[in-house]
CSV table of C-alpha atoms in Angstrom, one decimal:
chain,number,residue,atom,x,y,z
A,1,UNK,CA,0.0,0.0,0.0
A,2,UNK,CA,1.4,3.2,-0.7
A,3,UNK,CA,0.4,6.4,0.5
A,4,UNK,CA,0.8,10.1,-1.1
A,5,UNK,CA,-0.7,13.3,-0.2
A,6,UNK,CA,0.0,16.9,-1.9
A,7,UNK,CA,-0.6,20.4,-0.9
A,8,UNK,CA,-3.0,21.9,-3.1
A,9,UNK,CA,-2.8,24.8,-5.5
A,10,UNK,CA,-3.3,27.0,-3.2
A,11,UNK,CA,-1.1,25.5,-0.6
A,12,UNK,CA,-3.4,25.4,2.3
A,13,UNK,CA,-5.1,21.8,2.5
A,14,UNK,CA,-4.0,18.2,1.5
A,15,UNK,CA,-5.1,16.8,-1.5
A,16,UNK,CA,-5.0,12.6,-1.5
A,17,UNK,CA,-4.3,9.7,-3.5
A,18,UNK,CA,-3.7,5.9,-3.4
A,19,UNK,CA,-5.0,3.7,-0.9
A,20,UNK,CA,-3.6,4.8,2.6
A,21,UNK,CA,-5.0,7.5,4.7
A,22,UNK,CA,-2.7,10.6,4.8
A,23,UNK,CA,-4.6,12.5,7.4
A,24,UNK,CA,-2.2,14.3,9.4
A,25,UNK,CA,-1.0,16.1,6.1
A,26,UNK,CA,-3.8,18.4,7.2
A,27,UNK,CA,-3.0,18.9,10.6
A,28,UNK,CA,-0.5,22.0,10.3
A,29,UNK,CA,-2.3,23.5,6.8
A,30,UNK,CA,-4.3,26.7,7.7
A,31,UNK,CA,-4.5,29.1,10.5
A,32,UNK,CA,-7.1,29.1,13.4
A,33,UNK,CA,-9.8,30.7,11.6
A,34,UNK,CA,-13.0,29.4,13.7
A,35,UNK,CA,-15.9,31.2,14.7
A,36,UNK,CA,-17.1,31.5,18.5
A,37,UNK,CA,-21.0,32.3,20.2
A,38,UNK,CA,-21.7,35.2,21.3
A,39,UNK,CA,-21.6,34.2,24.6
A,40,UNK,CA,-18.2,32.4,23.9
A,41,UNK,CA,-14.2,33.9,24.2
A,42,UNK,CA,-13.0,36.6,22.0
A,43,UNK,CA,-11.6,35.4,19.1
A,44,UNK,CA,-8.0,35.3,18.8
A,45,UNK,CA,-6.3,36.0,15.4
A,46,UNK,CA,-5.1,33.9,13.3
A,47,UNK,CA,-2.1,32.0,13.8
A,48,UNK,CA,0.3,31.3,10.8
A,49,UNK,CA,-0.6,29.3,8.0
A,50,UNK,CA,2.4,27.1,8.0
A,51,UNK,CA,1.9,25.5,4.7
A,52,UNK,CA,2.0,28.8,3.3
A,53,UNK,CA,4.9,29.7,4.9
A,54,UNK,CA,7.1,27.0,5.0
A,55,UNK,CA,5.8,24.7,2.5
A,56,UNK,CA,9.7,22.7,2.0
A,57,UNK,CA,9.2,21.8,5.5
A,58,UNK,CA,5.7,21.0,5.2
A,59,UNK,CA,6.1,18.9,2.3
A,60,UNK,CA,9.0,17.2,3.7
A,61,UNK,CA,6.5,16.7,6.8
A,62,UNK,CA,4.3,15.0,4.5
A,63,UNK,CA,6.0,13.0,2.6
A,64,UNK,CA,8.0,11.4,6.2
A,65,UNK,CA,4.3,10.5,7.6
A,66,UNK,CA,3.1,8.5,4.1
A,67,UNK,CA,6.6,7.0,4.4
A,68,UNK,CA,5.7,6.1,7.8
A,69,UNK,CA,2.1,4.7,7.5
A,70,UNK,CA,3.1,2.3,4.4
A,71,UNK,CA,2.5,-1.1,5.1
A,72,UNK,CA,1.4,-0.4,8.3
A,73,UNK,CA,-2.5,-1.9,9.3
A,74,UNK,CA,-4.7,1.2,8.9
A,75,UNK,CA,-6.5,0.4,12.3
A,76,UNK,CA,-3.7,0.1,14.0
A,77,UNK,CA,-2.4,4.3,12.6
A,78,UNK,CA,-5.5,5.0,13.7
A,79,UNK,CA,-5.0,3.9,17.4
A,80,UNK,CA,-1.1,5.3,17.5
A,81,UNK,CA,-2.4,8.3,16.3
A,82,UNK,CA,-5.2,8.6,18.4
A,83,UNK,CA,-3.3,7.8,21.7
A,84,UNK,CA,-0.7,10.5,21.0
A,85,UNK,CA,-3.3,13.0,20.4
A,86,UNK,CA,-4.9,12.2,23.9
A,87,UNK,CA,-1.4,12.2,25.6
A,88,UNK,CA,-0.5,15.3,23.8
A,89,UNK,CA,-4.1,17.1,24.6
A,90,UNK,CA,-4.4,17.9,20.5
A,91,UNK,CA,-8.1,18.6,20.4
A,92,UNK,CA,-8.2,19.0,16.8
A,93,UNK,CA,-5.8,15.8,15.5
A,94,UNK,CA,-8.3,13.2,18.1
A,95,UNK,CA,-11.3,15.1,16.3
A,96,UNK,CA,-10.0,14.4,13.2
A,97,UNK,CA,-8.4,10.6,14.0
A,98,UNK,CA,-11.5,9.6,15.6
A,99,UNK,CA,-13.5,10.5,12.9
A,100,UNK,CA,-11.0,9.0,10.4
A,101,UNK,CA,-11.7,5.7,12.4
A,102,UNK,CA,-15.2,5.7,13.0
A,103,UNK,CA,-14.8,6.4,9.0
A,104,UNK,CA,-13.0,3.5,8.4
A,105,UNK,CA,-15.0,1.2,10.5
A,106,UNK,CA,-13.6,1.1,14.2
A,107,UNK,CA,-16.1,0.7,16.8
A,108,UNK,CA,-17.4,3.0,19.2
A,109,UNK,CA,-16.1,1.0,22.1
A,110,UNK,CA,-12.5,0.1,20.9
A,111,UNK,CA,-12.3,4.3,20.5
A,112,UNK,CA,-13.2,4.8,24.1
A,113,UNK,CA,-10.8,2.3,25.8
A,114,UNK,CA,-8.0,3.6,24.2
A,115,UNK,CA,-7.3,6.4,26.5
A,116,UNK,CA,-7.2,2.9,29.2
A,117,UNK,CA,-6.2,0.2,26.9
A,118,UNK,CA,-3.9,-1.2,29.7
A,119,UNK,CA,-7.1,-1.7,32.0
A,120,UNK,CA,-9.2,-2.3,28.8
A,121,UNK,CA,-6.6,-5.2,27.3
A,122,UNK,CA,-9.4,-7.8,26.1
A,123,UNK,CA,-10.5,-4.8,23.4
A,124,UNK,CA,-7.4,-4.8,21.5
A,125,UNK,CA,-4.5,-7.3,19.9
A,126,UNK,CA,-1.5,-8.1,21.5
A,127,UNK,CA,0.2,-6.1,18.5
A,128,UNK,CA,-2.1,-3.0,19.2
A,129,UNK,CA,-1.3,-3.0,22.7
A,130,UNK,CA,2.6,-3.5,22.1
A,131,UNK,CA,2.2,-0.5,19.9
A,132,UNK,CA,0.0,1.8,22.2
A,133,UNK,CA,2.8,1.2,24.6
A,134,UNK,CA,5.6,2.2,22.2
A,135,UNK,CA,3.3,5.3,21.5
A,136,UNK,CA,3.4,6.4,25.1
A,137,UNK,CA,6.8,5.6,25.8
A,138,UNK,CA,8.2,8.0,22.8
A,139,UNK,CA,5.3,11.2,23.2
A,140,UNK,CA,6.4,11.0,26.8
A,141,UNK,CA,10.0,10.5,26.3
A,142,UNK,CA,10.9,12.9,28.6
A,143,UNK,CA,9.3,11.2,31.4
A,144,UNK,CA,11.4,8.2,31.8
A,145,UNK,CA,12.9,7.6,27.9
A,146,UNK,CA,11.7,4.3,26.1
A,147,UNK,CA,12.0,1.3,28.9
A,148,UNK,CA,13.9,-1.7,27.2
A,149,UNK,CA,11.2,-3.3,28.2
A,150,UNK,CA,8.4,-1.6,25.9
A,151,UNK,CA,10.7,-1.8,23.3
A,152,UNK,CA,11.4,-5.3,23.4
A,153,UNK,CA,7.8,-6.1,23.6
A,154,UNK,CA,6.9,-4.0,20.6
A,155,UNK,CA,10.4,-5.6,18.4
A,156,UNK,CA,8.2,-8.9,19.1
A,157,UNK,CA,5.4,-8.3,17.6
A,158,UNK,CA,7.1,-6.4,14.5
A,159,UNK,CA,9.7,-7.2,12.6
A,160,UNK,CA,12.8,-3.9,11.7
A,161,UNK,CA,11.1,-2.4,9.0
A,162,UNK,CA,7.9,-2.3,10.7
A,163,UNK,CA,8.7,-1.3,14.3
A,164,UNK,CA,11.3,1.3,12.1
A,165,UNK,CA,7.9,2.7,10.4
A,166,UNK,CA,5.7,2.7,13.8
A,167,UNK,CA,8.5,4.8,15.7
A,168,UNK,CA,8.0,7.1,12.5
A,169,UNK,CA,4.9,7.1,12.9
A,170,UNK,CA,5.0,8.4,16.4
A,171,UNK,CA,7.5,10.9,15.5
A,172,UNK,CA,5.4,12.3,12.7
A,173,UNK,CA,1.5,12.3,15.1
A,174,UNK,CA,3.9,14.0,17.8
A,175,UNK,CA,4.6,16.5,15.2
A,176,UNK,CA,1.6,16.9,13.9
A,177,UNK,CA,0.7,17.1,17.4
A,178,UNK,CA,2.8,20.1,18.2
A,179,UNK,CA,2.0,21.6,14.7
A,180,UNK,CA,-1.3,22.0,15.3
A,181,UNK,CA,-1.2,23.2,19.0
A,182,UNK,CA,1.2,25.6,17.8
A,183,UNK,CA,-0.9,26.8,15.2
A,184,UNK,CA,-4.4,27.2,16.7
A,185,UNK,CA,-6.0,24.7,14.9
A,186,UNK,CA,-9.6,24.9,15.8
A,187,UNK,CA,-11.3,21.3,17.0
A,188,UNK,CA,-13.8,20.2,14.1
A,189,UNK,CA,-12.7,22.2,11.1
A,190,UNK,CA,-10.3,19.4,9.7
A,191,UNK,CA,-9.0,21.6,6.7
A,192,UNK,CA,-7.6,18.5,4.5
């Protein structure tokens, strides 16, 4: 399965083709541009569009996450993804991975438990749990680095090229992550 994504003409949203889902290509495109109630906070002004204004890097950014996600189980993006988001309190990339799930079939309980897969362990594979705790271990690398023991559990359930991908994978959602918390991305307006 391969997996490429483009910016568009205008450079600010994600255009898609093949098979794979590129979905975090959208994640850093346009600025914070949402609308609040009345009653709601002022609203702020928009943040830069970093496509627009470093669209190498963005690009680059891109083309490292399709990299990542090939040959990986879609499901199982899904649930890395999803878990970083939650650790990394990214509103607007669990919006959009949830719905990407739900999307692609996932079902409503498997989403809820993943935020306590450990307590929840019957809901997912022993593979999906290996990588869930991979995914924790690198978003909160600065917490107590990646235990040999996480790792070796995860090298057991994938061989080098796929564990290589999945840690890419968790390096580009962590990005993506930061990208859109950076950028003000607004929860519900997935701009792909």
């Amino acid at each position: 399965m391969t997996n490429t994504a483009q910016i568009n003409e205008a450079g600010t949203g994600i255009n898609e083709a093949g098979t794979g889902n590129a979905a975090d290509a959208a994640h850093a495109g346009g600025s914070a541009r949402g609308t609040t109630p009345a009653d709601g906070p002022a609203v702020r002004s928009p943040r830069v569009n970093f496509a627009q204004a470093a669209p190498k890097a963005f690009k680059a950014l891109i083309g490292f996450d399709a990299a990542a996600r090939e040959g990986l189980d879609p499901a199982l993006v899904e649930l890395v993804q999803i878990r970083s988001s939650q650790l990394n309190k990214c509103a607007y990339c669990l919006h959009m991975h949830t719905s990407d799930a739900r999307k692609a079939g996932e079902s409503e309980e498997r989403l809820h438990m993943v935020a306590v897969w450990e307590e929840a362990a019957h809901f997912f594979t022993a593979k999906e749990r290996a990588a869930l705790a991979l995914t924790e271990a690198v978003t909160l690398v600065a917490q107590g680095g990646v235990p040999d023991e996480v790792y070796d559990r995860a090298a057991a359930h994938f061989d080098d090229a796929e564990l290589a991908r999945l840690l890419a994978l968790i390096f580009t959602i962590n990005t993506w992550n930061r990208l859109a918390l950076s950028t003000g991305k607004v929860p519900g307006t997935d701009e792909r």
